[in-house]
Coordinates of C-alpha atoms in Angstrom, one line a residue:
X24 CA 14.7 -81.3 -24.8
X25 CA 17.0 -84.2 -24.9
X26 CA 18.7 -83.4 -28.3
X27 CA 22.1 -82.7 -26.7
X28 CA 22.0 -85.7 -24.3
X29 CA 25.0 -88.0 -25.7
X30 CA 26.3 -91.4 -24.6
X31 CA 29.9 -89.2 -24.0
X32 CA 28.8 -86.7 -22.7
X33 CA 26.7 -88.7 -20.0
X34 CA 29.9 -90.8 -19.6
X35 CA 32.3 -87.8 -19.4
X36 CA 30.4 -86.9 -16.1
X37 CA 29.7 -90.5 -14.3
X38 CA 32.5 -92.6 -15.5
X39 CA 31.7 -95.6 -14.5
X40 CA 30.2 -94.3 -11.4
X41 CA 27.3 -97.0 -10.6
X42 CA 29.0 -100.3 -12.0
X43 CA 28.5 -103.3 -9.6
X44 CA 26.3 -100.8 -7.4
X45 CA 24.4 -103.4 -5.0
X46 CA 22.3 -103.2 -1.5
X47 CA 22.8 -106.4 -0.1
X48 CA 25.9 -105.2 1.6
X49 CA 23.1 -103.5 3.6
X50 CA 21.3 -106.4 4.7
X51 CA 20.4 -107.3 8.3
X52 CA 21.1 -104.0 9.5
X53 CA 17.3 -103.3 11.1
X54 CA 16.4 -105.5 13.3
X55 CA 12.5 -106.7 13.9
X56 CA 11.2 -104.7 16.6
X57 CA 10.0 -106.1 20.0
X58 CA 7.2 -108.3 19.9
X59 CA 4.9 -106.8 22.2
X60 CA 4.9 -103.3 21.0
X61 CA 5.1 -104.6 17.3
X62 CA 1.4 -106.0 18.6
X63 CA 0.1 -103.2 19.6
X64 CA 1.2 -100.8 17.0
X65 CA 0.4 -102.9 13.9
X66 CA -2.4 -102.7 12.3
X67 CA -5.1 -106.0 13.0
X68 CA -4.7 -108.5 10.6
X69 CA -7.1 -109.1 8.0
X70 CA -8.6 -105.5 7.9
X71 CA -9.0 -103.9 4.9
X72 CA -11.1 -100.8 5.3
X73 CA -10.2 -98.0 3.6
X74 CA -9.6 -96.4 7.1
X75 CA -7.2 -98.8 8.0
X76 CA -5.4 -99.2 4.8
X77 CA -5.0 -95.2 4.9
X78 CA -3.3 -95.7 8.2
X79 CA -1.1 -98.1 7.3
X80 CA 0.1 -95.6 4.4
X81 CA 0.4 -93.1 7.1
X82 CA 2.3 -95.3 9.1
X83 CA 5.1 -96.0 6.2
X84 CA 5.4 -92.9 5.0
X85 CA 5.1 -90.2 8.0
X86 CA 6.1 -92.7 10.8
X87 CA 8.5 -94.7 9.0
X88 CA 10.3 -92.8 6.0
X89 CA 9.6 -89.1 7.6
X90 CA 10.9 -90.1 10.8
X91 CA 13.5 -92.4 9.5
X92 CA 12.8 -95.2 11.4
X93 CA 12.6 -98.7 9.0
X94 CA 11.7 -100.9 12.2
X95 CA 7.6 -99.4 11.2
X96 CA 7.7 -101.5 8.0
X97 CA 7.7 -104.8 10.6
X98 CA 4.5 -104.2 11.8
X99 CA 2.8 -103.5 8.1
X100 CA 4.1 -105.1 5.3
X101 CA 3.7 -109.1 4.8
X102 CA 6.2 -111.7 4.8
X103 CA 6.4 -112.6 1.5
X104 CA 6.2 -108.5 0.2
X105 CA 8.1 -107.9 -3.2
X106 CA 9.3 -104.5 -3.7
X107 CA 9.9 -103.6 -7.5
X108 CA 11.2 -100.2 -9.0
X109 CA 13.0 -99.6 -12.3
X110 CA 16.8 -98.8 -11.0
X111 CA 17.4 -99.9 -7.5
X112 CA 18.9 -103.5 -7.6
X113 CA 19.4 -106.4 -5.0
X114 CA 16.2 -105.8 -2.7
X115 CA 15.0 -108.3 -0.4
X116 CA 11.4 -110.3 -0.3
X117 CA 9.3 -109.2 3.3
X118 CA 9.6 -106.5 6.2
X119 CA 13.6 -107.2 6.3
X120 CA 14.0 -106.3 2.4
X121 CA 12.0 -103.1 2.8
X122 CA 13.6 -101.8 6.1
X123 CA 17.0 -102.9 4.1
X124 CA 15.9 -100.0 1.0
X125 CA 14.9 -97.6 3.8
X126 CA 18.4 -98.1 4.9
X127 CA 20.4 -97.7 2.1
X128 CA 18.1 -94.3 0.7
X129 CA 18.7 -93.1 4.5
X130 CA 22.3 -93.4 4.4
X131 CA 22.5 -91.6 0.9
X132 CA 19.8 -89.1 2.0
X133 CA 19.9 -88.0 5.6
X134 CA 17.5 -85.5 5.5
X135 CA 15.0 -87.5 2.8
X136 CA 11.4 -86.8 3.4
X137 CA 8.2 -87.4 1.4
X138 CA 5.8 -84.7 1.3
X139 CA 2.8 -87.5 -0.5
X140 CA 0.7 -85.1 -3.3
X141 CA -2.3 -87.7 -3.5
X142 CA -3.8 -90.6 -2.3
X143 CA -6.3 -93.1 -4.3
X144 CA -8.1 -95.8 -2.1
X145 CA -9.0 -98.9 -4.0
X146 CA -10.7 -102.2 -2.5
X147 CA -7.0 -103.7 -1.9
X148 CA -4.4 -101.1 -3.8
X149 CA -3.3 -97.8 -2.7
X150 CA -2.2 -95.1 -5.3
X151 CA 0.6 -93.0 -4.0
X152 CA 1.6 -89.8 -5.5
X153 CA 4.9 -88.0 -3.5
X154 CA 8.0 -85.7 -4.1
X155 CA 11.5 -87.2 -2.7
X156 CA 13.0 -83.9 -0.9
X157 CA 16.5 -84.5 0.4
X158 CA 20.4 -83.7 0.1
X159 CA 22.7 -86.4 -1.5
X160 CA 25.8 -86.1 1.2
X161 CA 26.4 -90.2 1.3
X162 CA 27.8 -92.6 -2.1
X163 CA 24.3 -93.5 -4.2
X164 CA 24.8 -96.5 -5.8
X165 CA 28.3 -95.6 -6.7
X166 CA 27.6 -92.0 -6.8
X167 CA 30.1 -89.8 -4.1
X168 CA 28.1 -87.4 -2.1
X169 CA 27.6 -84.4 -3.7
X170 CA 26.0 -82.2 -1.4
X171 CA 23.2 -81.5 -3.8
X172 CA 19.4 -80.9 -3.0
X173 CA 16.9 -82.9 -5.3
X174 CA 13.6 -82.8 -5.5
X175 CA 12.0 -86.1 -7.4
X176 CA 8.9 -86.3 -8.4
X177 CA 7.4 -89.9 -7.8
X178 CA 4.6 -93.0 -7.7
X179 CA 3.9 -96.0 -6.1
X180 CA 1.0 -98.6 -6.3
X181 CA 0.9 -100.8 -2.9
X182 CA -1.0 -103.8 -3.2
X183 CA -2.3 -105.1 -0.3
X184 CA -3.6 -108.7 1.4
X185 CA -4.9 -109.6 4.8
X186 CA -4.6 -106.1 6.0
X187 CA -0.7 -105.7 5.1
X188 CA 1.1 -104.3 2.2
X189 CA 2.1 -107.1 0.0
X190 CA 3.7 -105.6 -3.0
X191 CA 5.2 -102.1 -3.8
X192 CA 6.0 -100.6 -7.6
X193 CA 7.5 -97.6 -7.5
X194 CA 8.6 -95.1 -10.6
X195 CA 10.5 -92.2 -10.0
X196 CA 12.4 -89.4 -11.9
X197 CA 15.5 -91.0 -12.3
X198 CA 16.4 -89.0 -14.9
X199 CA 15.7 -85.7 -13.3
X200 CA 17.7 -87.3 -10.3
X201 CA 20.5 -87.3 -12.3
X202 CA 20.4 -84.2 -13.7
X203 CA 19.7 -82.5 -10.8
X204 CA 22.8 -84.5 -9.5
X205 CA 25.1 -82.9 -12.2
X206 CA 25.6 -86.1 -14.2
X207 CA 23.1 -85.6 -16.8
X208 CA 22.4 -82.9 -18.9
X209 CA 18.8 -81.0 -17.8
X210 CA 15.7 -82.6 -19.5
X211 CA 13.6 -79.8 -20.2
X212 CA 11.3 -80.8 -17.5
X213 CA 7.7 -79.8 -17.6
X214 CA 7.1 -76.2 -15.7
X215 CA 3.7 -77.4 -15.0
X216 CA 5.1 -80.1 -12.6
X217 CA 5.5 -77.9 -9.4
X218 CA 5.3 -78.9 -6.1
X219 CA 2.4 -78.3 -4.3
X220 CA 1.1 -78.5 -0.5
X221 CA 1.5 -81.5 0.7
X222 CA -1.6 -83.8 1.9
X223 CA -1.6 -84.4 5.6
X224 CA -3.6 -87.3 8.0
X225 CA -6.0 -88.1 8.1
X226 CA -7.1 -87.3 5.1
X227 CA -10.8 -87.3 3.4
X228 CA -11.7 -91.1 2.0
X229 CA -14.7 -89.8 0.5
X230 CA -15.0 -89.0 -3.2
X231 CA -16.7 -85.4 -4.5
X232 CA -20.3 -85.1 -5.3
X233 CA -21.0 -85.7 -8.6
X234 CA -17.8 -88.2 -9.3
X235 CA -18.4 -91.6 -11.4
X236 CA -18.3 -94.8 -9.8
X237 CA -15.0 -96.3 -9.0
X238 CA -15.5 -99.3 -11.6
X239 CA -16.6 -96.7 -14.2
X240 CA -13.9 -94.8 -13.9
X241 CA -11.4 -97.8 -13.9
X242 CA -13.4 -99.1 -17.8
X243 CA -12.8 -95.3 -18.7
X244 CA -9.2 -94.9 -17.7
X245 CA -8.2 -98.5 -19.8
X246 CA -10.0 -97.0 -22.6
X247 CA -8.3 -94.4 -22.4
X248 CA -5.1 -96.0 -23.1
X249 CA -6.4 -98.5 -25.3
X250 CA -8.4 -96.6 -27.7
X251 CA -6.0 -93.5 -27.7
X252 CA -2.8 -95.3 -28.0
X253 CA -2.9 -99.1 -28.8
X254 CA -6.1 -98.2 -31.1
X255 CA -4.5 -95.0 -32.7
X256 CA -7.9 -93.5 -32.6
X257 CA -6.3 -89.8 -31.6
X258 CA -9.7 -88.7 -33.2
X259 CA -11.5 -89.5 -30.0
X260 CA -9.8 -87.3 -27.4
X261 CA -12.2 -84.6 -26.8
X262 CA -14.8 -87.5 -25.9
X263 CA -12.2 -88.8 -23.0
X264 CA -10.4 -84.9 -21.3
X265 CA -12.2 -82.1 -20.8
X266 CA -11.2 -78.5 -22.6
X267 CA -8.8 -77.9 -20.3
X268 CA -7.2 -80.9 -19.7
X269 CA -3.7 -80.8 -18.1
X270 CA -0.4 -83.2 -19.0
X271 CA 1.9 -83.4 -16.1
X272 CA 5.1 -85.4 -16.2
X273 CA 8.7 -84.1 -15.4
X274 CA 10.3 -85.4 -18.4
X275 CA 8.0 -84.0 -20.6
X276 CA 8.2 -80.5 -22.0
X277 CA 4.6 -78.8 -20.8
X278 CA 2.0 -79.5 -23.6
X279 CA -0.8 -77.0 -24.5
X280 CA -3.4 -77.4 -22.3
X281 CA -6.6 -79.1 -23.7
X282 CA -7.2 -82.3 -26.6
X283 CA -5.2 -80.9 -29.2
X284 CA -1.8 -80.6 -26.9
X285 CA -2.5 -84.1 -25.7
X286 CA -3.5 -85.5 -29.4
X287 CA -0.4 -83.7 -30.7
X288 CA 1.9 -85.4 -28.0
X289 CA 0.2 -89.1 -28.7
X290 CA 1.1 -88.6 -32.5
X291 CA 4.8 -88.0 -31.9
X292 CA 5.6 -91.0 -29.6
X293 CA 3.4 -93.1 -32.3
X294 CA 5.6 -91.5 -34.9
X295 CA 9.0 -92.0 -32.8
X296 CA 7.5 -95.9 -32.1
X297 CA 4.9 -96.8 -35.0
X298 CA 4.5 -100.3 -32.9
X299 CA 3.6 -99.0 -29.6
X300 CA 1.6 -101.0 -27.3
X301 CA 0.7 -100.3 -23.8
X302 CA -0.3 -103.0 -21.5
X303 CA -2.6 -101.9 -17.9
X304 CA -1.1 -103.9 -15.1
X305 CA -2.5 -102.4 -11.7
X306 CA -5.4 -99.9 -11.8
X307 CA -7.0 -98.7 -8.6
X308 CA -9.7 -96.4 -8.1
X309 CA -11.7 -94.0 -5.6
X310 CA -14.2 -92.7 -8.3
X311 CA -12.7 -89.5 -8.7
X312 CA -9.5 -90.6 -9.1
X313 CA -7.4 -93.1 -10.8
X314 CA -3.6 -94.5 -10.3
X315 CA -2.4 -97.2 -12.4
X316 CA 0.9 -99.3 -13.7
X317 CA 1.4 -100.1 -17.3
X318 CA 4.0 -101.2 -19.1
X319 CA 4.6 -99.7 -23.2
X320 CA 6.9 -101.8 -25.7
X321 CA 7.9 -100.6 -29.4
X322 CA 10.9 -100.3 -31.5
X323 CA 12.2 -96.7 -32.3
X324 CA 12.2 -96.6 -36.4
X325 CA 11.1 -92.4 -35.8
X326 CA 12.9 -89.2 -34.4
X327 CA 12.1 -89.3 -30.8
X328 CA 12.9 -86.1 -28.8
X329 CA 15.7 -85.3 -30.8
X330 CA 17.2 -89.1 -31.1
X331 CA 17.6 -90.3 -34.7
X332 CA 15.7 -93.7 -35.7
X333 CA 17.9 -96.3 -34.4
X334 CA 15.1 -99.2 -35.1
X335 CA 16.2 -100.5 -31.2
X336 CA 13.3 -102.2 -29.2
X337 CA 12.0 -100.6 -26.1
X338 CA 10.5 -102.1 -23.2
X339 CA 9.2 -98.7 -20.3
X340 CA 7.0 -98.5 -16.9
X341 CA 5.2 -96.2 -15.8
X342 CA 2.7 -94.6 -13.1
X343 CA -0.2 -92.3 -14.0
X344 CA -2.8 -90.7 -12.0
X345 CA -5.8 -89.5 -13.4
X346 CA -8.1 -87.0 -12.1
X347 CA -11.9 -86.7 -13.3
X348 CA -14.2 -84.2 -13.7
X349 CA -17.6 -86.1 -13.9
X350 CA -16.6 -89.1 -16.7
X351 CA -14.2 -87.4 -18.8
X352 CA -10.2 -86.6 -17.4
X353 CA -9.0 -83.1 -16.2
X354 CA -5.5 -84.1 -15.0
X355 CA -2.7 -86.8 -15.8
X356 CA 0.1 -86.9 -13.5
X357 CA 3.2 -89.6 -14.9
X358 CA 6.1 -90.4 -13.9
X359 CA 7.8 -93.1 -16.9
X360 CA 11.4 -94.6 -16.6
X361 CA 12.7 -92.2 -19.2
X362 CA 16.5 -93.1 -17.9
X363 CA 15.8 -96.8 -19.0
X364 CA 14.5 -95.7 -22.7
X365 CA 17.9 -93.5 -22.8
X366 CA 19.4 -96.7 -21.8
X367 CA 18.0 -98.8 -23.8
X368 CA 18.3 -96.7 -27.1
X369 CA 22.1 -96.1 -26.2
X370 CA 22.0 -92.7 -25.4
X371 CA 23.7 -93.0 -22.2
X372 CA 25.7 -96.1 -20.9
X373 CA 23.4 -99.0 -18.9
X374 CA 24.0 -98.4 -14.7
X375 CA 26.0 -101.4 -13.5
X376 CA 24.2 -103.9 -11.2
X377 CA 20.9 -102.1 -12.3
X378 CA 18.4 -103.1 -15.4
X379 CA 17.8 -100.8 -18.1
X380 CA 14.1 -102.0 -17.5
X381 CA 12.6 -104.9 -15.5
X382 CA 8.9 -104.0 -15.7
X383 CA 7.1 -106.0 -13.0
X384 CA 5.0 -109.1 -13.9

């Protein structure tokens, strides 16, 4: 739990650690590769099968952060792409912006790789569930290297037009980073979030017998937040997960499996945050499956994981993938920017250069 986790002792370890942390000193440093093979590597433009979307993931993630080569984000992602996570300040619009982030997260994380966990295929949005495995031994946003192996747990939605990603979200353990990086106490992470084999490509686009439509499944995940959470109708839970419904997110303390854990965990953040209102901004959906971005507001007038009431406003992100077993949920994988609620509640001191919380538009 988070009960010990105090603005001095958070401060005690960091110090002033991240202030005025930028990229941009970073810019220009990839160049655009040649024009020729760039043509006949890239994917055609305008195609937006599902087959070539998935190779376009394939290409960003195995080609281009696996192999650590940002030149491969030249040949996929559009011009005018905007890349958005919670922490990471002073990224650039388009291919040059993207190979930039590669850059900097390169030069921090030599060895980084992303084993990818899941996949969901929508008609122009890609779910993307991975683990960050790598070994801090160059500065992080102000952070010396520490020789330290992490392994984050995170999400991204890529939107996608004209056969090109773009826009990118991304949430990712921050929190956990930072504890595993010594400068935060531990968070009590969930033991259910361990890692597990990794996908590998090609992988199957087709959804299981018996699995609801993609569009049903999209109506039943939004109801899902909005009757359970904005609607405060807890009462309803065993109609939307099945008996042995799982909660997995790695700042959460595991849950009992099943509606009552999940009821009993919806109760205490609407105790914590009696006004708390989640808003869907990015679902996508293979049927089976379901990733989506929302965005929860409230004020903290409650006891929330172990912080008195300090009646501050809130404003988080977040990433969920849902799994379904015919039309009810079996599995909800999260990831939410728990470092920017700390933040923002002044339990630990705002990261310079880097908002508390800028949830995407």
């Amino acid at each position: 739990m988070l009960r010990f986790l105090t603005r001095r002792s958070f401060m005690g370890t960091s110090s002033g650690l991240l202030a005025g942390a930028v990229i941009a000193p970073q810019m220009g440093l990839v160049p655009m590769r040649n024009a020729v093979a760039a043509q006949s590597a890239s994917p055609q433009a305008g195609d937006t099968s599902p087959e070539r979307i998935l190779e376009v993931i394939r290409m960003l993630y195995e080609d281009g952060w696996d192999a650590h080569d940002p030149s491969v984000v030249f040949d996929i992602v559009a011009d005018g792409h905007v890349y958005h996570d919670s922490i990471t300040p002073g990224i650039g619009t388009g291919p040059q912006g993207y190979a930039d982030l590669m850059t900097f997260y390169l030069g921090a994380f030599p060895d980084l790789n992303f084993p990818i966990r899941d996949i969901v295929i929508g008609s122009d949005a890609v779910g993307v569930r991975w683990t960050a495995d790598a070994t801090q031994t160059g500065d992080l946003l102000g952070i010396p290297a520490t020789g330290k192996h992490l392994t984050v747990p995170a999400m991204a939605i890529h939107t996608f037009t004209d056969g090109k990603i773009s826009a990118t979200t991304v949430i990712y353990d921050t929190l956990g980073m930072l504890s595993q990086l010594g400068l935060a106490p531990a968070t009590g992470s969930n033991p259910s979030a361990t890692p597990e084999a990794a996908i590998s490509f090609p992988t199957l686009l087709a959804s299981p017998a018996g699995a609801i439509s993609p569009d049903a499944a999209k109506e039943v995940a939004r109801a899902f937040y909005q009757q359970l959470w904005n609607e405060r109708r807890v009462d309803l839970v065993s109609e939307f997960v099945t008996p042995a419904f799982a909660y997995i997110d790695p700042a959460v303390p595991a849950l009992p499996p099943g509606p009552g854990g999940y009821a009993a965990f919806v109760r205490s953040f609407e105790s914590a945050f009696p006004d708390l209102h989640i808003d869907i901004d990015t679902v996508v959906s293979s049927g089976s499956s379901v990733a989506m971005h929302w965005v929860a507001t409230g004020t903290q007038t409650g006891e929330f994981l172990g912080i008195p009431p300090t009646d501050l406003p809130i404003s988080t992100e977040a990433i969920t993938f849902l799994t379904f077993e015919g039309d009810r949920v079996a599995t909800n994988w999260s990831v939410f920017d728990a470092l920017g609620v700390l933040m923002q509640l002044g339990v630990i001191p705002p990261l310079g250069g880097a908002p508390a919380a800028t949830p995407a538009a």
